[in-house]
């Protein structure tokens, strides 16, 4: 007697099945990491249910309150203020503190906006406009050829719901992620699968990125996290060298796929209203232009991220110790 097909976990928890979208390869629709214990999982379901029941305006009010509270308690504030002092020496202390408070609120908004079941985007999610329309059309034209592009973003605005928006606009998307731990991160992984994204993990990532592009899926990666020395290239970011993954540049070199920076900028309206900003294609250096084309290409894309963050600094995750890994000292 044939065994019944198991129901995916993301469907059991109430996430929509994106049947109208191109579904990523099955081997990319899995979760790696440490699952929460049964007690934690049971208790956190009440939180998810409450957030789903509340209106978007109520969720936003809670997020703003929590963000302001965490800022007032001073959690990681020394890291944030040091980052801002280094990045914006020309600003006053009051200006930097205003940016810091906004960054805390943005982080809590990301969490609260990303966890509810069902449709987390406002009814007019597609009507907030696009900045960089030529780049956006170039990205869509590339996808229309049947091959994917490489999309880069940052911990900015709400990068989780930006991915959801891109999928709804018809861009099959695979997110480059790390194995996750805990109930919150497990929920976010389920949300990604429920939105229709595939998940690519670090082991064998370059091969997976290249294969995804050939299948017509567009890898989507965050390029603003510190990496261990052995796995990083060092590129300028706000005037300091920052350890950065070379995965994007290596995948572009292998596949010839164009690279686009995509950012979801909050519009200032209540709830998660994001305007899409796109830059690209950001080209690699020409043959013979530099000694290290992978590092140079990574630097060009990182510079595009910085340009957007400078315009809206309160929407970036200054809580991260972005510059904690430094280049090794040159050998004598």
PDB file of N, CA and C in Angstrom, residues 27-118:
ATOM      1  N   UNK A  27      15.539  19.758  -3.170  1.00  0.00           N
ATOM      2  CA  UNK A  27      16.639  19.612  -2.213  1.00  0.00           C
ATOM      3  C   UNK A  27      17.003  20.938  -1.536  1.00  0.00           C
ATOM      4  N   UNK A  28      16.461  22.044  -2.031  1.00  0.00           N
ATOM      5  CA  UNK A  28      16.675  23.340  -1.394  1.00  0.00           C
ATOM      6  C   UNK A  28      15.530  23.728  -0.463  1.00  0.00           C
ATOM      7  N   UNK A  29      14.545  22.853  -0.339  1.00  0.00           N
ATOM      8  CA  UNK A  29      13.393  23.151   0.507  1.00  0.00           C
ATOM      9  C   UNK A  29      13.484  22.332   1.793  1.00  0.00           C
ATOM     10  N   UNK A  30      14.552  22.548   2.535  1.00  0.00           N
ATOM     11  CA  UNK A  30      14.779  21.843   3.790  1.00  0.00           C
ATOM     12  C   UNK A  30      15.370  22.830   4.798  1.00  0.00           C
ATOM     13  N   UNK A  31      15.266  22.475   6.064  1.00  0.00           N
ATOM     14  CA  UNK A  31      15.797  23.321   7.126  1.00  0.00           C
ATOM     15  C   UNK A  31      16.939  22.578   7.819  1.00  0.00           C
ATOM     16  N   UNK A  32      18.078  23.219   7.902  1.00  0.00           N
ATOM     17  CA  UNK A  32      19.213  22.683   8.645  1.00  0.00           C
ATOM     18  C   UNK A  32      19.428  23.529   9.891  1.00  0.00           C
ATOM     19  N   UNK A  33      19.783  22.880  10.973  1.00  0.00           N
ATOM     20  CA  UNK A  33      20.027  23.612  12.205  1.00  0.00           C
ATOM     21  C   UNK A  33      19.448  22.877  13.387  1.00  0.00           C
ATOM     22  N   UNK A  34      19.442  23.542  14.529  1.00  0.00           N
ATOM     23  CA  UNK A  34      18.964  22.951  15.775  1.00  0.00           C
ATOM     24  C   UNK A  34      17.525  23.389  16.031  1.00  0.00           C
ATOM     25  N   UNK A  35      16.620  22.415  16.076  1.00  0.00           N
ATOM     26  CA  UNK A  35      15.216  22.730  16.306  1.00  0.00           C
ATOM     27  C   UNK A  35      14.980  23.057  17.780  1.00  0.00           C
ATOM     28  N   UNK A  36      13.962  23.867  18.077  1.00  0.00           N
ATOM     29  CA  UNK A  36      13.652  24.165  19.474  1.00  0.00           C
ATOM     30  C   UNK A  36      13.114  22.932  20.193  1.00  0.00           C
ATOM     31  N   UNK A  37      13.285  22.885  21.513  1.00  0.00           N
ATOM     32  CA  UNK A  37      12.724  21.800  22.300  1.00  0.00           C
ATOM     33  C   UNK A  37      11.213  21.871  22.319  1.00  0.00           C
ATOM     34  N   UNK A  38      10.555  20.789  22.739  1.00  0.00           N
ATOM     35  CA  UNK A  38       9.087  20.744  22.691  1.00  0.00           C
ATOM     36  C   UNK A  38       8.416  21.813  23.547  1.00  0.00           C
ATOM     37  N   UNK A  39       8.986  22.120  24.713  1.00  0.00           N
ATOM     38  CA  UNK A  39       8.385  23.129  25.580  1.00  0.00           C
ATOM     39  C   UNK A  39       8.488  24.506  24.930  1.00  0.00           C
ATOM     40  N   UNK A  40       9.680  24.832  24.435  1.00  0.00           N
ATOM     41  CA  UNK A  40       9.878  26.124  23.771  1.00  0.00           C
ATOM     42  C   UNK A  40       8.981  26.246  22.545  1.00  0.00           C
ATOM     43  N   UNK A  41       8.922  25.169  21.760  1.00  0.00           N
ATOM     44  CA  UNK A  41       8.077  25.198  20.563  1.00  0.00           C
ATOM     45  C   UNK A  41       6.615  25.410  20.935  1.00  0.00           C
ATOM     46  N   UNK A  42       6.147  24.755  22.009  1.00  0.00           N
ATOM     47  CA  UNK A  42       4.759  24.888  22.435  1.00  0.00           C
ATOM     48  C   UNK A  42       4.458  26.316  22.873  1.00  0.00           C
ATOM     49  N   UNK A  43       5.359  26.893  23.683  1.00  0.00           N
ATOM     50  CA  UNK A  43       5.125  28.237  24.207  1.00  0.00           C
ATOM     51  C   UNK A  43       5.178  29.296  23.107  1.00  0.00           C
ATOM     52  N   UNK A  44       6.121  29.146  22.181  1.00  0.00           N
ATOM     53  CA  UNK A  44       6.262  30.181  21.157  1.00  0.00           C
ATOM     54  C   UNK A  44       5.121  30.175  20.149  1.00  0.00           C
ATOM     55  N   UNK A  45       4.398  29.060  20.043  1.00  0.00           N
ATOM     56  CA  UNK A  45       3.243  29.054  19.147  1.00  0.00           C
ATOM     57  C   UNK A  45       2.212  30.102  19.566  1.00  0.00           C
ATOM     58  N   UNK A  46       2.116  30.358  20.883  1.00  0.00           N
ATOM     59  CA  UNK A  46       1.184  31.381  21.351  1.00  0.00           C
ATOM     60  C   UNK A  46       1.603  32.761  20.869  1.00  0.00           C
ATOM     61  N   UNK A  47       2.925  33.001  20.846  1.00  0.00           N
ATOM     62  CA  UNK A  47       3.426  34.288  20.354  1.00  0.00           C
ATOM     63  C   UNK A  47       3.090  34.441  18.881  1.00  0.00           C
ATOM     64  N   UNK A  48       3.358  33.395  18.086  1.00  0.00           N
ATOM     65  CA  UNK A  48       3.055  33.471  16.651  1.00  0.00           C
ATOM     66  C   UNK A  48       1.555  33.706  16.449  1.00  0.00           C
ATOM     67  N   UNK A  49       0.727  32.984  17.218  1.00  0.00           N
ATOM     68  CA  UNK A  49      -0.725  33.129  17.068  1.00  0.00           C
ATOM     69  C   UNK A  49      -1.178  34.536  17.432  1.00  0.00           C
ATOM     70  N   UNK A  50      -0.601  35.099  18.490  1.00  0.00           N
ATOM     71  CA  UNK A  50      -0.975  36.452  18.899  1.00  0.00           C
ATOM     72  C   UNK A  50      -0.602  37.453  17.818  1.00  0.00           C
ATOM     73  N   UNK A  51       0.596  37.347  17.278  1.00  0.00           N
ATOM     74  CA  UNK A  51       1.030  38.288  16.244  1.00  0.00           C
ATOM     75  C   UNK A  51       0.179  38.158  14.993  1.00  0.00           C
ATOM     76  N   UNK A  52      -0.235  36.932  14.680  1.00  0.00           N
ATOM     77  CA  UNK A  52      -1.092  36.725  13.510  1.00  0.00           C
ATOM     78  C   UNK A  52      -2.460  37.357  13.731  1.00  0.00           C
ATOM     79  N   UNK A  53      -2.950  37.286  14.965  1.00  0.00           N
ATOM     80  CA  UNK A  53      -4.279  37.825  15.291  1.00  0.00           C
ATOM     81  C   UNK A  53      -4.290  39.347  15.301  1.00  0.00           C
ATOM     82  N   UNK A  54      -3.196  39.975  15.714  1.00  0.00           N
ATOM     83  CA  UNK A  54      -3.155  41.434  15.813  1.00  0.00           C
ATOM     84  C   UNK A  54      -3.168  42.089  14.436  1.00  0.00           C
ATOM     85  N   UNK A  55      -3.646  43.296  14.380  1.00  0.00           N
ATOM     86  CA  UNK A  55      -3.612  44.067  13.136  1.00  0.00           C
ATOM     87  C   UNK A  55      -2.180  44.514  12.847  1.00  0.00           C
ATOM     88  N   UNK A  56      -1.853  44.816  11.583  1.00  0.00           N
ATOM     89  CA  UNK A  56      -0.507  45.321  11.269  1.00  0.00           C
ATOM     90  C   UNK A  56      -0.144  46.563  12.073  1.00  0.00           C
ATOM     91  N   UNK A  57      -1.114  47.454  12.294  1.00  0.00           N
ATOM     92  CA  UNK A  57      -0.825  48.665  13.070  1.00  0.00           C
ATOM     93  C   UNK A  57      -0.474  48.328  14.507  1.00  0.00           C
ATOM     94  N   UNK A  58      -1.153  47.357  15.089  1.00  0.00           N
ATOM     95  CA  UNK A  58      -0.858  46.949  16.463  1.00  0.00           C
ATOM     96  C   UNK A  58       0.508  46.280  16.545  1.00  0.00           C
ATOM     97  N   UNK A  59       0.822  45.442  15.559  1.00  0.00           N
ATOM     98  CA  UNK A  59       2.151  44.816  15.550  1.00  0.00           C
ATOM     99  C   UNK A  59       3.238  45.872  15.450  1.00  0.00           C
ATOM    100  N   UNK A  60       2.995  46.870  14.626  1.00  0.00           N
ATOM    101  CA  UNK A  60       3.994  47.922  14.454  1.00  0.00           C
ATOM    102  C   UNK A  60       4.188  48.715  15.738  1.00  0.00           C
ATOM    103  N   UNK A  61       3.109  48.979  16.451  1.00  0.00           N
ATOM    104  CA  UNK A  61       3.207  49.703  17.720  1.00  0.00           C
ATOM    105  C   UNK A  61       4.008  48.901  18.746  1.00  0.00           C
ATOM    106  N   UNK A  62       3.769  47.588  18.790  1.00  0.00           N
ATOM    107  CA  UNK A  62       4.528  46.728  19.706  1.00  0.00           C
ATOM    108  C   UNK A  62       6.006  46.745  19.348  1.00  0.00           C
ATOM    109  N   UNK A  63       6.305  46.645  18.047  1.00  0.00           N
ATOM    110  CA  UNK A  63       7.700  46.628  17.605  1.00  0.00           C
ATOM    111  C   UNK A  63       8.406  47.926  17.967  1.00  0.00           C
ATOM    112  N   UNK A  64       7.742  49.036  17.760  1.00  0.00           N
ATOM    113  CA  UNK A  64       8.349  50.331  18.099  1.00  0.00           C
ATOM    114  C   UNK A  64       8.598  50.449  19.606  1.00  0.00           C
ATOM    115  N   UNK A  65       7.641  49.990  20.396  1.00  0.00           N
ATOM    116  CA  UNK A  65       7.813  50.043  21.853  1.00  0.00           C
ATOM    117  C   UNK A  65       8.993  49.177  22.277  1.00  0.00           C
ATOM    118  N   UNK A  66       9.056  47.946  21.778  1.00  0.00           N
ATOM    119  CA  UNK A  66      10.135  47.039  22.157  1.00  0.00           C
ATOM    120  C   UNK A  66      11.498  47.566  21.701  1.00  0.00           C
ATOM    121  N   UNK A  67      11.551  48.121  20.494  1.00  0.00           N
ATOM    122  CA  UNK A  67      12.809  48.671  20.005  1.00  0.00           C
ATOM    123  C   UNK A  67      13.303  49.821  20.861  1.00  0.00           C
ATOM    124  N   UNK A  68      12.388  50.711  21.219  1.00  0.00           N
ATOM    125  CA  UNK A  68      12.752  51.823  22.089  1.00  0.00           C
ATOM    126  C   UNK A  68      13.193  51.349  23.463  1.00  0.00           C
ATOM    127  N   UNK A  69      12.536  50.299  23.961  1.00  0.00           N
ATOM    128  CA  UNK A  69      12.886  49.756  25.272  1.00  0.00           C
ATOM    129  C   UNK A  69      14.287  49.157  25.261  1.00  0.00           C
ATOM    130  N   UNK A  70      14.585  48.352  24.243  1.00  0.00           N
ATOM    131  CA  UNK A  70      15.907  47.725  24.161  1.00  0.00           C
ATOM    132  C   UNK A  70      17.000  48.784  24.035  1.00  0.00           C
ATOM    133  N   UNK A  71      16.719  49.831  23.264  1.00  0.00           N
ATOM    134  CA  UNK A  71      17.683  50.933  23.161  1.00  0.00           C
ATOM    135  C   UNK A  71      17.891  51.592  24.521  1.00  0.00           C
ATOM    136  N   UNK A  72      16.812  51.851  25.233  1.00  0.00           N
ATOM    137  CA  UNK A  72      16.904  52.509  26.536  1.00  0.00           C
ATOM    138  C   UNK A  72      17.656  51.661  27.551  1.00  0.00           C
ATOM    139  N   UNK A  73      17.521  50.335  27.452  1.00  0.00           N
ATOM    140  CA  UNK A  73      18.231  49.445  28.362  1.00  0.00           C
ATOM    141  C   UNK A  73      19.729  49.364  28.051  1.00  0.00           C
ATOM    142  N   UNK A  74      20.121  49.848  26.893  1.00  0.00           N
ATOM    143  CA  UNK A  74      21.540  49.903  26.553  1.00  0.00           C
ATOM    144  C   UNK A  74      22.136  48.604  26.055  1.00  0.00           C
ATOM    145  N   UNK A  75      21.304  47.647  25.639  1.00  0.00           N
ATOM    146  CA  UNK A  75      21.810  46.358  25.154  1.00  0.00           C
ATOM    147  C   UNK A  75      22.574  46.555  23.848  1.00  0.00           C
ATOM    148  N   UNK A  76      23.852  46.228  23.865  1.00  0.00           N
ATOM    149  CA  UNK A  76      24.771  46.367  22.719  1.00  0.00           C
ATOM    150  C   UNK A  76      24.912  47.808  22.241  1.00  0.00           C
ATOM    151  N   UNK A  77      24.498  48.757  23.050  1.00  0.00           N
ATOM    152  CA  UNK A  77      24.545  50.148  22.597  1.00  0.00           C
ATOM    153  C   UNK A  77      25.972  50.638  22.408  1.00  0.00           C
ATOM    154  N   UNK A  78      26.916  50.131  23.208  1.00  0.00           N
ATOM    155  CA  UNK A  78      28.309  50.533  23.035  1.00  0.00           C
ATOM    156  C   UNK A  78      28.813  50.130  21.646  1.00  0.00           C
ATOM    157  N   UNK A  79      28.448  48.923  21.210  1.00  0.00           N
ATOM    158  CA  UNK A  79      28.836  48.471  19.866  1.00  0.00           C
ATOM    159  C   UNK A  79      28.221  49.377  18.814  1.00  0.00           C
ATOM    160  N   UNK A  80      26.938  49.674  18.964  1.00  0.00           N
ATOM    161  CA  UNK A  80      26.243  50.502  17.987  1.00  0.00           C
ATOM    162  C   UNK A  80      26.862  51.891  17.893  1.00  0.00           C
ATOM    163  N   UNK A  81      27.097  52.523  19.027  1.00  0.00           N
ATOM    164  CA  UNK A  81      27.613  53.890  19.021  1.00  0.00           C
ATOM    165  C   UNK A  81      29.046  53.937  18.500  1.00  0.00           C
ATOM    166  N   UNK A  82      29.832  52.910  18.801  1.00  0.00           N
ATOM    167  CA  UNK A  82      31.196  52.863  18.256  1.00  0.00           C
ATOM    168  C   UNK A  82      31.157  52.723  16.741  1.00  0.00           C
ATOM    169  N   UNK A  83      30.283  51.848  16.236  1.00  0.00           N
ATOM    170  CA  UNK A  83      30.138  51.694  14.788  1.00  0.00           C
ATOM    171  C   UNK A  83      29.740  53.012  14.133  1.00  0.00           C
ATOM    172  N   UNK A  84      28.773  53.693  14.729  1.00  0.00           N
ATOM    173  CA  UNK A  84      28.292  54.948  14.141  1.00  0.00           C
ATOM    174  C   UNK A  84      29.344  56.055  14.221  1.00  0.00           C
ATOM    175  N   UNK A  85      30.099  56.096  15.301  1.00  0.00           N
ATOM    176  CA  UNK A  85      31.149  57.117  15.419  1.00  0.00           C
ATOM    177  C   UNK A  85      32.212  56.921  14.352  1.00  0.00           C
ATOM    178  N   UNK A  86      32.536  55.655  14.078  1.00  0.00           N
ATOM    179  CA  UNK A  86      33.529  55.368  13.048  1.00  0.00           C
ATOM    180  C   UNK A  86      32.976  55.652  11.645  1.00  0.00           C
ATOM    181  N   UNK A  87      31.699  55.331  11.429  1.00  0.00           N
ATOM    182  CA  UNK A  87      31.109  55.478  10.098  1.00  0.00           C
ATOM    183  C   UNK A  87      30.729  56.911   9.775  1.00  0.00           C
ATOM    184  N   UNK A  88      30.296  57.674  10.797  1.00  0.00           N
ATOM    185  CA  UNK A  88      29.811  59.037  10.577  1.00  0.00           C
ATOM    186  C   UNK A  88      30.511  60.015  11.528  1.00  0.00           C
ATOM    187  N   UNK A  89      31.820  60.203  11.376  1.00  0.00           N
ATOM    188  CA  UNK A  89      32.520  61.120  12.279  1.00  0.00           C
ATOM    189  C   UNK A  89      32.052  62.561  12.143  1.00  0.00           C
ATOM    190  N   UNK A  90      31.436  62.890  11.007  1.00  0.00           N
ATOM    191  CA  UNK A  90      30.986  64.266  10.767  1.00  0.00           C
ATOM    192  C   UNK A  90      29.672  64.585  11.478  1.00  0.00           C
ATOM    193  N   UNK A  91      28.944  63.554  11.965  1.00  0.00           N
ATOM    194  CA  UNK A  91      27.657  63.793  12.608  1.00  0.00           C
ATOM    195  C   UNK A  91      27.844  64.102  14.098  1.00  0.00           C
ATOM    196  N   UNK A  92      26.871  64.782  14.667  1.00  0.00           N
ATOM    197  CA  UNK A  92      26.896  65.065  16.095  1.00  0.00           C
ATOM    198  C   UNK A  92      26.505  63.814  16.875  1.00  0.00           C
ATOM    199  N   UNK A  93      26.796  63.829  18.170  1.00  0.00           N
ATOM    200  CA  UNK A  93      26.420  62.702  19.013  1.00  0.00           C
ATOM    201  C   UNK A  93      24.906  62.528  19.026  1.00  0.00           C
ATOM    202  N   UNK A  94      24.164  63.626  19.043  1.00  0.00           N
ATOM    203  CA  UNK A  94      22.703  63.539  19.034  1.00  0.00           C
ATOM    204  C   UNK A  94      22.193  62.891  17.747  1.00  0.00           C
ATOM    205  N   UNK A  95      22.810  63.230  16.617  1.00  0.00           N
ATOM    206  CA  UNK A  95      22.412  62.641  15.344  1.00  0.00           C
ATOM    207  C   UNK A  95      22.693  61.139  15.336  1.00  0.00           C
ATOM    208  N   UNK A  96      23.853  60.756  15.870  1.00  0.00           N
ATOM    209  CA  UNK A  96      24.182  59.335  15.905  1.00  0.00           C
ATOM    210  C   UNK A  96      23.250  58.571  16.840  1.00  0.00           C
ATOM    211  N   UNK A  97      22.861  59.187  17.944  1.00  0.00           N
ATOM    212  CA  UNK A  97      21.931  58.523  18.867  1.00  0.00           C
ATOM    213  C   UNK A  97      20.551  58.343  18.224  1.00  0.00           C
ATOM    214  N   UNK A  98      20.136  59.301  17.433  1.00  0.00           N
ATOM    215  CA  UNK A  98      18.851  59.166  16.728  1.00  0.00           C
ATOM    216  C   UNK A  98      18.904  58.007  15.726  1.00  0.00           C
ATOM    217  N   UNK A  99      20.040  57.882  15.031  1.00  0.00           N
ATOM    218  CA  UNK A  99      20.210  56.758  14.106  1.00  0.00           C
ATOM    219  C   UNK A  99      20.193  55.444  14.872  1.00  0.00           C
ATOM    220  N   UNK A 100      20.884  55.412  16.011  1.00  0.00           N
ATOM    221  CA  UNK A 100      20.942  54.193  16.813  1.00  0.00           C
ATOM    222  C   UNK A 100      19.550  53.760  17.265  1.00  0.00           C
ATOM    223  N   UNK A 101      18.785  54.699  17.786  1.00  0.00           N
ATOM    224  CA  UNK A 101      17.428  54.370  18.229  1.00  0.00           C
ATOM    225  C   UNK A 101      16.602  53.824  17.065  1.00  0.00           C
ATOM    226  N   UNK A 102      16.728  54.445  15.892  1.00  0.00           N
ATOM    227  CA  UNK A 102      16.007  53.961  14.717  1.00  0.00           C
ATOM    228  C   UNK A 102      16.428  52.558  14.330  1.00  0.00           C
ATOM    229  N   UNK A 103      17.720  52.249  14.486  1.00  0.00           N
ATOM    230  CA  UNK A 103      18.211  50.920  14.131  1.00  0.00           C
ATOM    231  C   UNK A 103      17.631  49.853  15.056  1.00  0.00           C
ATOM    232  N   UNK A 104      17.515  50.159  16.351  1.00  0.00           N
ATOM    233  CA  UNK A 104      16.896  49.209  17.281  1.00  0.00           C
ATOM    234  C   UNK A 104      15.431  48.972  16.904  1.00  0.00           C
ATOM    235  N   UNK A 105      14.729  50.036  16.609  1.00  0.00           N
ATOM    236  CA  UNK A 105      13.316  49.905  16.244  1.00  0.00           C
ATOM    237  C   UNK A 105      13.179  49.119  14.946  1.00  0.00           C
ATOM    238  N   UNK A 106      14.064  49.364  13.998  1.00  0.00           N
ATOM    239  CA  UNK A 106      13.999  48.620  12.741  1.00  0.00           C
ATOM    240  C   UNK A 106      14.177  47.122  12.981  1.00  0.00           C
ATOM    241  N   UNK A 107      15.130  46.748  13.871  1.00  0.00           N
ATOM    242  CA  UNK A 107      15.362  45.331  14.127  1.00  0.00           C
ATOM    243  C   UNK A 107      14.133  44.663  14.743  1.00  0.00           C
ATOM    244  N   UNK A 108      13.499  45.322  15.730  1.00  0.00           N
ATOM    245  CA  UNK A 108      12.312  44.706  16.326  1.00  0.00           C
ATOM    246  C   UNK A 108      11.158  44.662  15.329  1.00  0.00           C
ATOM    247  N   UNK A 109      11.086  45.634  14.451  1.00  0.00           N
ATOM    248  CA  UNK A 109      10.047  45.596  13.416  1.00  0.00           C
ATOM    249  C   UNK A 109      10.263  44.406  12.485  1.00  0.00           C
ATOM    250  N   UNK A 110      11.510  44.140  12.116  1.00  0.00           N
ATOM    251  CA  UNK A 110      11.800  43.001  11.252  1.00  0.00           C
ATOM    252  C   UNK A 110      11.290  41.714  11.894  1.00  0.00           C
ATOM    253  N   UNK A 111      11.601  41.536  13.176  1.00  0.00           N
ATOM    254  CA  UNK A 111      11.184  40.311  13.865  1.00  0.00           C
ATOM    255  C   UNK A 111       9.661  40.210  13.920  1.00  0.00           C
ATOM    256  N   UNK A 112       9.013  41.264  14.388  1.00  0.00           N
ATOM    257  CA  UNK A 112       7.557  41.227  14.560  1.00  0.00           C
ATOM    258  C   UNK A 112       6.838  41.090  13.218  1.00  0.00           C
ATOM    259  N   UNK A 113       7.366  41.707  12.174  1.00  0.00           N
ATOM    260  CA  UNK A 113       6.743  41.627  10.844  1.00  0.00           C
ATOM    261  C   UNK A 113       6.943  40.275  10.185  1.00  0.00           C
ATOM    262  N   UNK A 114       8.016  39.571  10.543  1.00  0.00           N
ATOM    263  CA  UNK A 114       8.390  38.355   9.824  1.00  0.00           C
ATOM    264  C   UNK A 114       7.754  37.096  10.376  1.00  0.00           C
ATOM    265  N   UNK A 115       7.177  37.131  11.570  1.00  0.00           N
ATOM    266  CA  UNK A 115       6.733  35.918  12.237  1.00  0.00           C
ATOM    267  C   UNK A 115       5.284  35.505  12.011  1.00  0.00           C
ATOM    268  N   UNK A 116       4.331  36.420  11.768  1.00  0.00           N
ATOM    269  CA  UNK A 116       2.931  35.978  11.648  1.00  0.00           C
ATOM    270  C   UNK A 116       2.718  35.021  10.477  1.00  0.00           C
ATOM    271  N   UNK A 117       1.678  34.198  10.596  1.00  0.00           N
ATOM    272  CA  UNK A 117       1.271  33.343   9.479  1.00  0.00           C
ATOM    273  C   UNK A 117       0.450  34.166   8.484  1.00  0.00           C
ATOM    274  N   UNK A 118       0.180  33.553   7.344  1.00  0.00           N
ATOM    275  CA  UNK A 118      -0.660  34.217   6.348  1.00  0.00           C
ATOM    276  C   UNK A 118       0.084  35.312   5.613  1.00  0.00           C
TER     277      UNK A 118
END
